[in-house]
Short mmCIF file of C-alpha atoms in Angstrom, two decimals:
data_model
loop_
_atom_site.label_atom_id
_atom_site.label_comp_id
_atom_site.label_asym_id
_atom_site.label_seq_id
_atom_site.Cartn_x
_atom_site.Cartn_y
_atom_site.Cartn_z
CA MET A 24 0.00 0.00 0.00
CA PHE A 25 2.92 2.36 0.55
CA ARG A 26 5.03 1.32 -2.44
CA LYS A 27 6.48 4.32 -4.25
CA LYS A 28 6.66 5.08 -7.93
CA PRO A 29 10.32 5.11 -9.10
CA PHE A 30 11.62 8.08 -11.08
CA HIS A 31 12.34 5.96 -14.17
CA ALA A 32 8.65 5.02 -14.37
CA LEU A 33 7.36 8.61 -14.31
CA MET A 34 7.39 9.20 -18.05
CA PRO A 35 5.79 6.83 -20.58
CA HIS A 36 7.95 5.49 -23.39
CA ASP A 37 5.18 4.54 -25.83
CA GLY A 38 3.51 7.13 -28.06
CA GLU A 39 -0.01 5.97 -27.21
CA HIS A 40 0.29 7.30 -23.66
CA LYS A 41 2.70 10.18 -24.27
CA LEU A 42 1.64 13.85 -24.31
CA VAL A 43 3.10 16.47 -26.68
CA ARG A 44 5.37 19.24 -25.32
CA SER A 45 3.96 22.48 -26.76
CA LEU A 46 3.67 25.03 -23.90
CA THR A 47 6.09 27.90 -23.12
CA TRP A 48 6.42 29.82 -19.83
CA VAL A 49 4.12 32.51 -21.27
CA HIS A 50 1.41 29.91 -21.81
CA LEU A 51 1.96 28.55 -18.29
CA VAL A 52 1.74 31.97 -16.60
CA ALA A 53 -1.43 32.71 -18.57
CA LEU A 54 -2.80 29.27 -17.62
CA GLY A 55 -2.13 30.03 -13.94
CA ILE A 56 -3.61 33.55 -14.00
CA GLY A 57 -6.51 32.28 -16.08
CA ALA A 58 -7.20 29.62 -13.43
CA ILE A 59 -6.66 31.82 -10.36
CA VAL A 60 -8.40 35.04 -11.39
CA GLY A 61 -11.94 33.96 -12.02
CA THR A 62 -15.02 33.03 -10.03
CA GLY A 63 -13.14 33.70 -6.80
CA ILE A 64 -12.92 37.44 -7.37
CA PHE A 65 -15.76 37.90 -9.87
CA THR A 66 -18.29 35.96 -7.76
CA LEU A 67 -17.09 34.50 -4.43
CA ILE A 68 -16.10 37.90 -3.00
CA GLY A 69 -19.82 38.26 -2.25
CA VAL A 70 -20.02 34.88 -0.54
CA GLY A 71 -16.95 35.74 1.56
CA ALA A 72 -18.31 39.18 2.51
CA GLU A 73 -21.52 37.58 3.77
CA ARG A 74 -19.49 35.44 6.17
CA ALA A 75 -16.85 37.95 7.34
CA GLY A 76 -18.05 41.45 6.41
CA PRO A 77 -15.26 43.89 5.48
CA ALA A 78 -12.84 41.60 7.32
CA VAL A 79 -13.00 39.40 4.22
CA LEU A 80 -9.84 41.37 3.38
CA LEU A 81 -8.14 39.45 6.21
CA SER A 82 -9.66 36.25 4.87
CA PHE A 83 -8.06 36.90 1.49
CA ALA A 84 -4.72 37.75 3.15
CA LEU A 85 -4.64 34.60 5.30
CA ALA A 86 -5.68 32.35 2.44
CA GLY A 87 -3.05 34.04 0.27
CA VAL A 88 -0.22 33.36 2.75
CA VAL A 89 -1.10 29.68 2.98
CA CYS A 90 -1.41 29.44 -0.81
CA ALA A 91 1.96 31.17 -1.27
CA CYS A 92 3.70 28.52 0.85
CA ALA A 93 1.89 25.77 -1.03
CA ALA A 94 2.91 27.41 -4.33
CA LEU A 95 6.58 27.34 -3.33
CA ALA A 96 6.29 23.63 -2.51
CA TYR A 97 4.57 23.01 -5.84
CA ALA A 98 7.27 24.94 -7.71
CA GLU A 99 10.06 22.82 -6.20
CA MET A 100 8.28 19.52 -6.80
CA ALA A 101 7.19 20.44 -10.34
CA ALA A 102 10.73 21.40 -11.36
CA MET A 103 12.12 18.18 -9.85
CA ILE A 104 9.38 15.88 -11.23
CA PRO A 105 8.37 17.19 -14.69
CA ALA A 106 5.63 14.60 -15.10
CA SER A 107 1.89 15.19 -15.42
CA GLY A 108 -0.39 14.55 -12.45
CA GLY A 109 0.59 17.34 -10.03
CA ALA A 110 0.07 16.55 -6.35
CA TYR A 111 -0.98 12.97 -7.15
CA THR A 112 2.33 12.22 -8.87
CA TYR A 113 4.42 13.93 -6.17
CA ALA A 114 2.67 11.91 -3.45
CA TYR A 115 3.18 8.71 -5.45
CA VAL A 116 6.94 9.31 -5.58
CA ALA A 117 7.39 10.61 -2.01
CA LEU A 118 4.63 9.15 0.17
CA GLY A 119 3.46 5.95 -1.48
CA GLU A 120 0.62 4.58 -3.59
CA SER A 121 -2.22 4.57 -1.06
CA VAL A 122 -1.58 8.21 -0.12
CA ALA A 123 -1.28 9.09 -3.82
CA TRP A 124 -4.62 7.43 -4.51
CA LEU A 125 -6.37 9.47 -1.81
CA VAL A 126 -4.73 12.65 -3.11
CA GLY A 127 -5.82 11.80 -6.65
CA TRP A 128 -9.33 11.03 -5.39
CA CYS A 129 -9.38 14.44 -3.68
CA LEU A 130 -8.10 16.11 -6.86
CA ILE A 131 -10.96 14.54 -8.79
CA LEU A 132 -13.25 16.26 -6.29
CA GLU A 133 -11.33 19.55 -6.52
CA TYR A 134 -11.14 19.93 -10.28
CA SER A 135 -14.62 18.59 -11.02
CA LEU A 136 -16.25 20.90 -8.52
CA VAL A 137 -14.15 23.91 -9.53
CA VAL A 138 -15.30 23.57 -13.12
CA SER A 139 -18.90 23.22 -11.94
CA THR A 140 -18.58 26.25 -9.63
CA VAL A 141 -17.12 28.44 -12.35
CA ALA A 142 -19.75 27.30 -14.84
CA VAL A 143 -22.50 28.30 -12.38
CA GLY A 144 -20.78 31.66 -11.76
CA TRP A 145 -20.45 32.24 -15.51
CA SER A 146 -24.14 31.51 -15.94
CA GLY A 147 -24.96 34.20 -13.33
CA TYR A 148 -22.97 36.79 -15.26
CA VAL A 149 -24.58 35.78 -18.57
CA VAL A 150 -28.04 36.28 -17.09
CA GLY A 151 -27.00 39.68 -15.67
CA PHE A 152 -25.37 40.71 -18.95
CA LEU A 153 -28.44 39.87 -21.01
CA HIS A 154 -30.67 41.56 -18.42
CA GLY A 155 -28.78 44.80 -19.15
CA PHE A 156 -30.09 44.56 -22.71
CA GLY A 157 -33.63 43.79 -21.61
CA ILE A 158 -33.36 40.08 -22.39
CA GLU A 159 -34.85 37.90 -19.67
CA LEU A 160 -34.02 34.19 -19.70
CA PRO A 161 -36.49 31.85 -17.96
CA LEU A 162 -35.48 30.93 -14.41
CA ALA A 163 -36.26 27.28 -15.09
CA LEU A 164 -33.37 27.13 -17.58
CA THR A 165 -30.82 29.31 -15.76
CA ALA A 166 -30.78 27.90 -12.21
CA GLY A 167 -30.79 24.59 -10.40
CA PRO A 168 -33.65 23.31 -8.23
CA HIS A 169 -32.21 25.01 -5.11
CA ALA A 170 -32.83 28.44 -6.70
CA GLY A 171 -36.32 27.75 -8.03
CA GLY A 172 -35.18 26.56 -11.45
CA VAL A 173 -34.97 23.18 -13.12
CA LEU A 174 -31.62 23.06 -14.95
CA ASN A 175 -28.78 25.55 -15.40
CA VAL A 176 -28.48 25.23 -19.17
CA PRO A 177 -25.87 28.03 -19.70
CA ALA A 178 -23.54 26.31 -17.19
CA ILE A 179 -23.81 23.04 -19.10
CA LEU A 180 -23.29 24.65 -22.51
CA ILE A 181 -20.12 26.56 -21.54
CA THR A 182 -18.59 23.40 -20.04
CA VAL A 183 -19.20 21.48 -23.26
CA ALA A 184 -17.83 24.35 -25.39
CA VAL A 185 -14.56 24.55 -23.41
CA ALA A 186 -14.17 20.78 -23.53
CA ALA A 187 -14.50 20.87 -27.32
CA LEU A 188 -11.68 23.43 -27.45
CA LEU A 189 -9.44 21.25 -25.28
CA ILE A 190 -10.09 18.22 -27.43
CA ARG A 191 -9.04 20.20 -30.49
CA GLY A 192 -5.52 20.70 -29.10
CA THR A 193 -3.54 21.95 -26.09
CA HIS A 194 -1.47 24.57 -27.94
CA GLU A 195 -4.51 26.10 -29.63
CA SER A 196 -6.35 26.23 -26.30
CA ALA A 197 -3.35 27.92 -24.62
CA LYS A 198 -3.16 30.66 -27.27
CA LEU A 199 -6.85 31.54 -26.89
CA ASN A 200 -6.51 31.37 -23.10
CA THR A 201 -3.71 33.98 -23.16
CA ILE A 202 -5.90 36.43 -25.12
CA LEU A 203 -8.87 35.95 -22.79
CA VAL A 204 -6.67 36.42 -19.69
CA CYS A 205 -5.59 39.84 -20.99
CA ILE A 206 -9.27 40.81 -21.40
CA LYS A 207 -10.04 39.65 -17.85
CA ILE A 208 -7.17 41.55 -16.23
CA THR A 209 -8.09 44.71 -18.14
CA ALA A 210 -11.70 44.46 -16.92
CA LEU A 211 -10.61 44.13 -13.27
CA LEU A 212 -8.24 47.10 -13.53
CA ILE A 213 -11.09 49.18 -15.00
CA PHE A 214 -13.28 48.17 -12.05
CA VAL A 215 -10.59 49.29 -9.57
CA ALA A 216 -10.06 52.60 -11.38
CA VAL A 217 -13.79 53.38 -11.31
CA ALA A 218 -14.76 52.03 -7.87
CA LEU A 219 -11.76 53.15 -5.79
CA PRO A 220 -12.59 56.89 -6.00
CA HIS A 221 -15.95 56.05 -4.34
CA PHE A 222 -14.16 54.61 -1.29
CA ASN A 223 -16.06 55.46 1.90
CA PRO A 224 -14.44 54.48 5.25
CA GLU A 225 -17.92 54.07 6.78
CA ASN A 226 -18.50 51.06 4.55
CA MET A 227 -15.70 49.30 6.44
CA LYS A 228 -17.56 49.51 9.77
CA PRO A 229 -18.01 47.28 11.65
CA PHE A 230 -14.88 45.71 10.24
CA MET A 231 -15.29 42.24 11.80
CA PRO A 232 -19.03 41.79 12.49
CA HIS A 233 -18.87 37.99 12.82
CA GLY A 234 -15.59 37.59 14.72
CA PHE A 235 -12.41 35.77 13.73
CA ILE A 236 -12.91 32.05 14.36
CA LYS A 237 -15.66 29.98 12.74
CA SER A 238 -19.02 30.21 14.51
CA MET A 239 -22.67 29.73 13.64
CA GLY A 240 -24.23 33.06 12.70
CA SER A 241 -27.79 34.21 13.34
CA ASN A 242 -28.60 33.55 9.67
CA GLY A 243 -27.75 29.86 10.06
CA ILE A 244 -24.48 30.19 8.11
CA GLU A 245 -21.09 29.41 9.66
CA SER A 246 -19.37 32.80 9.70
CA GLY A 247 -16.18 34.54 10.81
CA VAL A 248 -12.88 35.49 9.18
CA MET A 249 -11.60 31.91 9.12
CA ALA A 250 -14.90 30.53 7.82
CA ALA A 251 -14.69 33.06 4.98
CA ALA A 252 -11.00 32.26 4.41
CA ALA A 253 -11.90 28.60 3.97
CA ILE A 254 -14.34 29.64 1.22
CA VAL A 255 -12.32 32.38 -0.54
CA PHE A 256 -9.30 30.08 -0.50
CA PHE A 257 -10.98 28.90 -3.70
CA ALA A 258 -10.02 32.28 -5.19
CA PHE A 259 -6.28 31.68 -4.87
CA TYR A 260 -5.64 28.21 -6.07
CA GLY A 261 -5.27 27.43 -9.71
CA PHE A 262 -1.49 27.44 -9.90
CA ASP A 263 -1.70 23.70 -9.23
CA ALA A 264 -3.24 23.36 -12.70
CA ILE A 265 0.17 24.41 -14.03
CA ALA A 266 1.75 21.40 -12.33
CA THR A 267 -0.57 19.10 -14.27
CA ALA A 268 0.93 20.57 -17.49
CA SER A 269 4.46 19.36 -16.67
CA GLU A 270 4.60 16.83 -19.48
CA GLU A 271 3.42 19.40 -22.01
CA ALA A 272 5.90 22.16 -21.07
CA LYS A 273 8.74 22.72 -23.55
CA ASN A 274 11.28 23.56 -20.82
CA PRO A 275 9.81 22.21 -17.55
CA ASP A 276 12.98 22.70 -15.49
CA ARG A 277 12.67 26.48 -15.81
CA ASP A 278 9.16 27.28 -17.03
CA LEU A 279 7.10 25.48 -14.35
CA ALA A 280 8.57 27.51 -11.47
CA ILE A 281 8.13 30.76 -13.45
CA GLY A 282 4.51 29.87 -14.20
CA ILE A 283 3.59 28.92 -10.63
CA ILE A 284 5.33 31.77 -8.77
CA GLY A 285 4.60 34.40 -11.44
CA SER A 286 0.88 33.70 -11.53
CA MET A 287 0.57 33.73 -7.72
CA VAL A 288 2.36 37.09 -7.32
CA GLY A 289 0.35 38.75 -10.08
CA CYS A 290 -2.97 37.47 -8.81
CA THR A 291 -2.34 38.44 -5.17
CA ILE A 292 -1.80 42.07 -6.18
CA ILE A 293 -4.95 42.07 -8.30
CA TYR A 294 -7.06 40.54 -5.51
CA ILE A 295 -6.02 43.07 -2.89
CA LEU A 296 -6.87 45.99 -5.18
CA VAL A 297 -10.23 44.60 -6.30
CA ALA A 298 -11.38 43.58 -2.80
CA LEU A 299 -10.42 46.96 -1.32
CA ALA A 300 -12.22 48.85 -4.09
CA ALA A 301 -15.34 46.68 -3.78
CA LEU A 302 -15.65 46.89 0.02
CA GLY A 303 -15.01 50.63 0.07
CA ALA A 304 -17.44 51.56 -2.69
CA VAL A 305 -20.63 50.15 -1.10
CA SER A 306 -21.64 48.33 2.08
CA TYR A 307 -20.82 44.64 1.95
CA THR A 308 -24.49 43.86 2.72
CA VAL A 309 -25.42 45.15 -0.74
CA PHE A 310 -23.44 42.57 -2.68
CA ALA A 311 -23.16 39.74 -0.12
CA ASN A 312 -23.91 36.44 -1.83
CA SER A 313 -24.66 38.10 -5.19
CA ALA A 314 -24.01 35.98 -8.28
CA GLU A 315 -22.43 39.04 -9.98
CA PRO A 316 -21.06 41.28 -7.17
CA LEU A 317 -18.69 43.47 -9.20
CA ALA A 318 -21.32 44.36 -11.79
CA LEU A 319 -23.82 45.01 -8.97
CA ILE A 320 -21.39 47.37 -7.22
CA LEU A 321 -20.90 49.40 -10.40
CA ARG A 322 -24.67 49.75 -10.82
CA GLU A 323 -24.95 50.93 -7.21
CA ILE A 324 -22.44 53.75 -7.83
CA GLY A 325 -24.21 54.87 -10.99
CA GLN A 326 -22.06 53.10 -13.55
CA GLY A 327 -24.75 51.00 -15.20
CA THR A 328 -23.15 51.00 -18.64
CA LEU A 329 -19.77 50.03 -17.25
CA SER A 330 -21.38 47.26 -15.18
CA THR A 331 -22.58 45.78 -18.45
CA VAL A 332 -19.02 45.97 -19.80
CA ILE A 333 -17.67 44.18 -16.70
CA ALA A 334 -20.37 41.55 -16.99
CA ALA A 335 -19.45 41.11 -20.65
CA ALA A 336 -15.76 40.72 -19.74
CA ALA A 337 -16.69 38.09 -17.16
CA VAL A 338 -18.81 36.26 -19.72
CA VAL A 339 -15.89 36.28 -22.16
CA ALA A 340 -13.05 35.64 -19.71
CA LEU A 341 -14.38 33.32 -16.99
CA PRO A 342 -14.12 30.36 -19.39
CA THR A 343 -10.32 30.65 -18.95
CA VAL A 344 -10.83 29.16 -15.48
CA LEU A 345 -12.99 26.42 -16.95
CA LEU A 346 -10.30 25.71 -19.51
CA ALA A 347 -7.48 25.52 -16.94
CA PHE A 348 -9.31 23.27 -14.49
CA LEU A 349 -11.02 21.06 -17.05
CA TYR A 350 -7.57 20.64 -18.57
CA GLY A 351 -6.11 19.78 -15.15
CA GLN A 352 -8.90 17.36 -14.30
CA SER A 353 -8.54 15.46 -17.56
CA ARG A 354 -4.76 15.16 -16.96
CA ILE A 355 -5.27 13.87 -13.39
CA PHE A 356 -7.70 11.24 -14.67
CA PHE A 357 -5.30 10.48 -17.53
CA VAL A 358 -2.25 9.84 -15.33
CA MET A 359 -4.21 7.78 -12.79
CA ALA A 360 -5.49 5.63 -15.65
CA ARG A 361 -1.97 5.36 -17.09
CA ASP A 362 -0.80 4.12 -13.69
CA GLY A 363 -3.54 1.49 -13.70
CA LEU A 364 -5.43 2.95 -10.73
CA LEU A 365 -8.31 3.74 -13.08
CA PRO A 366 -9.18 1.71 -16.22
CA SER A 367 -6.09 1.89 -18.45
CA ARG A 368 -8.06 2.21 -21.68
CA LEU A 369 -8.95 5.77 -20.63
CA ALA A 370 -5.27 6.79 -20.87
CA LYS A 371 -5.02 6.90 -24.64
CA VAL A 372 -3.81 9.98 -26.51
CA ASN A 373 -5.47 10.79 -29.81
CA PRO A 374 -2.67 10.68 -32.43
CA ARG A 375 -4.23 13.51 -34.47
CA THR A 376 -4.81 16.07 -31.71
CA GLY A 377 -2.22 14.88 -29.16
CA THR A 378 -4.87 15.09 -26.41
CA PRO A 379 -6.58 12.42 -24.23
CA VAL A 380 -9.99 12.66 -25.90
CA THR A 381 -11.78 9.82 -24.11
CA ILE A 382 -10.96 11.00 -20.60
CA THR A 383 -11.82 14.61 -21.53
CA VAL A 384 -15.28 13.52 -22.69
CA VAL A 385 -15.86 11.49 -19.50
CA THR A 386 -14.75 14.45 -17.37
CA THR A 387 -17.04 16.83 -19.27
CA ILE A 388 -20.10 14.64 -18.75
CA LEU A 389 -19.36 14.47 -15.01
CA VAL A 390 -18.84 18.20 -14.39
CA ALA A 391 -21.57 19.41 -16.77
CA SER A 392 -24.13 17.23 -14.99
CA LEU A 393 -23.11 18.68 -11.64
CA ALA A 394 -23.08 22.29 -12.90
CA GLY A 395 -26.64 21.93 -14.10
CA VAL A 396 -28.10 21.44 -10.61
CA ALA A 397 -25.54 22.46 -7.95
CA ARG A 398 -25.39 25.42 -5.53
CA LEU A 399 -22.42 27.79 -5.90
CA ASP A 400 -21.40 28.05 -2.23
CA GLU A 401 -21.73 24.34 -1.44
CA ILE A 402 -19.70 23.09 -4.40
CA ALA A 403 -17.03 25.75 -3.77
CA ALA A 404 -16.64 24.52 -0.19
CA MET A 405 -16.36 20.89 -1.31
CA ALA A 406 -13.78 21.84 -3.94
CA ASN A 407 -11.75 23.58 -1.25
CA ALA A 408 -11.73 20.44 0.90
CA GLY A 409 -10.13 18.39 -1.86
CA THR A 410 -7.61 21.11 -2.66
CA LEU A 411 -6.51 21.61 0.94
CA VAL A 412 -5.72 17.90 1.30
CA ALA A 413 -3.73 17.97 -1.95
CA PHE A 414 -1.77 21.04 -0.80
CA MET A 415 -0.92 19.36 2.51
CA ALA A 416 0.34 16.34 0.60
CA VAL A 417 2.60 18.50 -1.61
CA GLY A 418 4.07 20.27 1.42
CA ALA A 419 4.74 16.90 3.05
CA SER A 420 6.19 15.47 -0.19
CA MET A 421 8.61 18.38 -0.49
CA MET A 422 9.95 17.89 3.04
CA VAL A 423 10.15 14.09 2.69
CA MET A 424 12.09 14.38 -0.58
CA ARG A 425 14.48 16.94 0.95
CA LYS A 426 15.29 14.39 3.67
CA ASN A 427 15.19 11.14 1.68
CA ASP A 428 16.68 12.34 -1.62
CA PRO A 429 18.67 15.52 -0.86
CA ASP A 430 21.00 15.15 -3.85
CA ARG A 431 18.26 14.98 -6.47
CA LYS A 432 18.54 17.82 -9.03
CA ARG A 433 16.27 20.73 -8.13
CA THR A 434 16.27 23.65 -10.58
CA PHE A 435 14.06 25.54 -8.10
CA ARG A 436 14.46 25.22 -4.33
CA ALA A 437 11.89 26.64 -1.93
CA PRO A 438 13.47 29.00 0.64
CA ALA A 439 13.25 28.10 4.35
CA VAL A 440 11.90 24.72 3.33
CA TRP A 441 10.91 23.49 6.80
CA LEU A 442 9.07 26.74 7.61
CA VAL A 443 7.37 26.89 4.23
CA GLY A 444 6.34 23.24 4.41
CA THR A 445 5.06 23.56 7.98
CA VAL A 446 3.00 26.69 7.21
CA ALA A 447 1.56 25.06 4.09
CA ILE A 448 0.51 21.93 6.01
CA SER A 449 -0.70 23.55 9.25
CA GLY A 450 -2.39 26.44 7.44
CA CYS A 451 -4.25 24.12 5.09
CA LEU A 452 -5.27 21.91 8.01
CA TYR A 453 -6.70 24.90 9.92
CA LEU A 454 -8.59 26.09 6.84
CA PHE A 455 -9.86 22.55 6.27
CA LEU A 456 -11.26 22.39 9.80
CA SER A 457 -12.84 25.83 9.24
CA LEU A 458 -14.98 24.53 6.38
CA PRO A 459 -18.71 24.04 7.04
CA THR A 460 -19.43 20.92 9.09
CA LYS A 461 -21.77 19.62 6.38
CA THR A 462 -18.92 19.90 3.86
CA LEU A 463 -16.57 17.90 6.10
CA MET A 464 -19.17 15.15 6.47
CA TRP A 465 -19.61 14.89 2.69
CA PHE A 466 -15.84 14.89 2.28
CA VAL A 467 -15.46 11.94 4.66
CA ALA A 468 -18.15 10.08 2.74
CA TRP A 469 -16.40 10.80 -0.58
CA ASN A 470 -13.10 9.43 0.70
CA ALA A 471 -14.78 6.38 2.22
CA ILE A 472 -16.00 5.55 -1.29
CA GLY A 473 -12.50 6.20 -2.65
CA THR A 474 -10.95 3.88 -0.07
CA MET A 475 -13.25 1.06 -1.14
CA VAL A 476 -12.46 1.65 -4.83
CA TYR A 477 -8.74 1.46 -4.05
CA ALA A 478 -9.05 -1.64 -1.89
CA PHE A 479 -11.17 -3.66 -4.33
CA TYR A 480 -9.87 -2.41 -7.71
CA SER A 481 -7.00 0.07 -7.93
CA ARG A 482 -4.54 -1.72 -5.60
CA ARG A 483 -4.79 -4.89 -7.69
CA SER A 484 -4.77 -3.24 -11.12
CA SER A 485 -1.89 -0.86 -10.37
CA ALA A 486 0.85 -0.75 -13.01
CA LEU A 487 3.35 -1.40 -10.21
CA ASN A 488 1.81 -4.89 -10.04
CA GLY A 489 2.74 -5.39 -13.66
CA ALA A 490 -0.89 -5.08 -14.71
CA THR A 491 -1.40 -5.14 -18.45
CA THR A 492 -2.98 -2.33 -20.42
CA GLY A 493 -6.72 -2.56 -20.43
CA LYS A 494 -6.93 -4.77 -17.34
#
């Protein structure tokens, strides 16, 4: 159960299971920013404000510190192990197969739910955008049952459209992603430039209405700075999607570290500016839990036309997050299937496109079905649970490899490795425990299912057993 994957077995030698190296550091930085800057700041800032008030700024800061330490661990591991799979692969090499399986199972939860969350957030902005032109879409087709609808059709359609782009080819998808990221960053900078002059210190009072630690609020929602941090943590991760692109990077030794660190630094600056401008422009109670908080804020300060522009930018640019995470999810599935822990026939690369078509289609069906009926806040919290476990595993893998294999070539070395690793693990654990109790119960149930799958199938079919393709 704790056998480790040797370095010589990390990369496939047959063309059927080998990905094409076509991504530069520019593509990787854009992939990271495209994944990080998305629903978290366009949509979840409202969910976080509902739970922490103006102190959601602290929530963003705390989540950012933990994510920064995790990013440093990811950068070191990605540069040392330039193989697809991200945290799953690192755990397989450093911690053993059973731990790797649980990390991979958690990553399936993370990526699937992230795509679903972003699709639901995108749908909210589409409805708001069309409303600005007097076009009203029926509620039955734009929301799940929890919101009085039947099926969130826009969320399903955008997921399928992005999947079709990924199937066409990784390089083509990366080029379009870079263009859309530029549009998204421009829109956020316009929001800051317009909203910041309306900053009113009174909107920041009371600064911490629900306290610091997680507690049950009068509205029946678990609130506080840490409860909000556990939710808005969703807004920072995305750099881990870069790690899943290791096998498709042209120069992984250098470009992976640049992509991971560069995207985190850029996004942290953007988040601080946008959150400060939003909280200062209007009272947080106005946009708390709104599906389109930034556009709503602009309407409140008399910028109705510009709010439509921001909504349009979100409609155009939020699919970059879908692209990054749907890409990452398909690669996680792909590598687990290549290792025999999932059916090996799923790990085939289409010779014409150079992409794993079968696993991308399976992933799309899964996440589109969820996006059609799920609630935004609940699926975001569940996605965070999977991510936090994966981040803890990467921090642990980095420290274990430093001790067990200190002479291994590392083109990027995390500074103060024991401090960085400890903060990443302890910080993620605290945020994990700050998630809603209902989320933690569902998470335990999900991993109980995963444990049974591993015990009765994956352990026996693992490639380390010498299992044959297709077994």
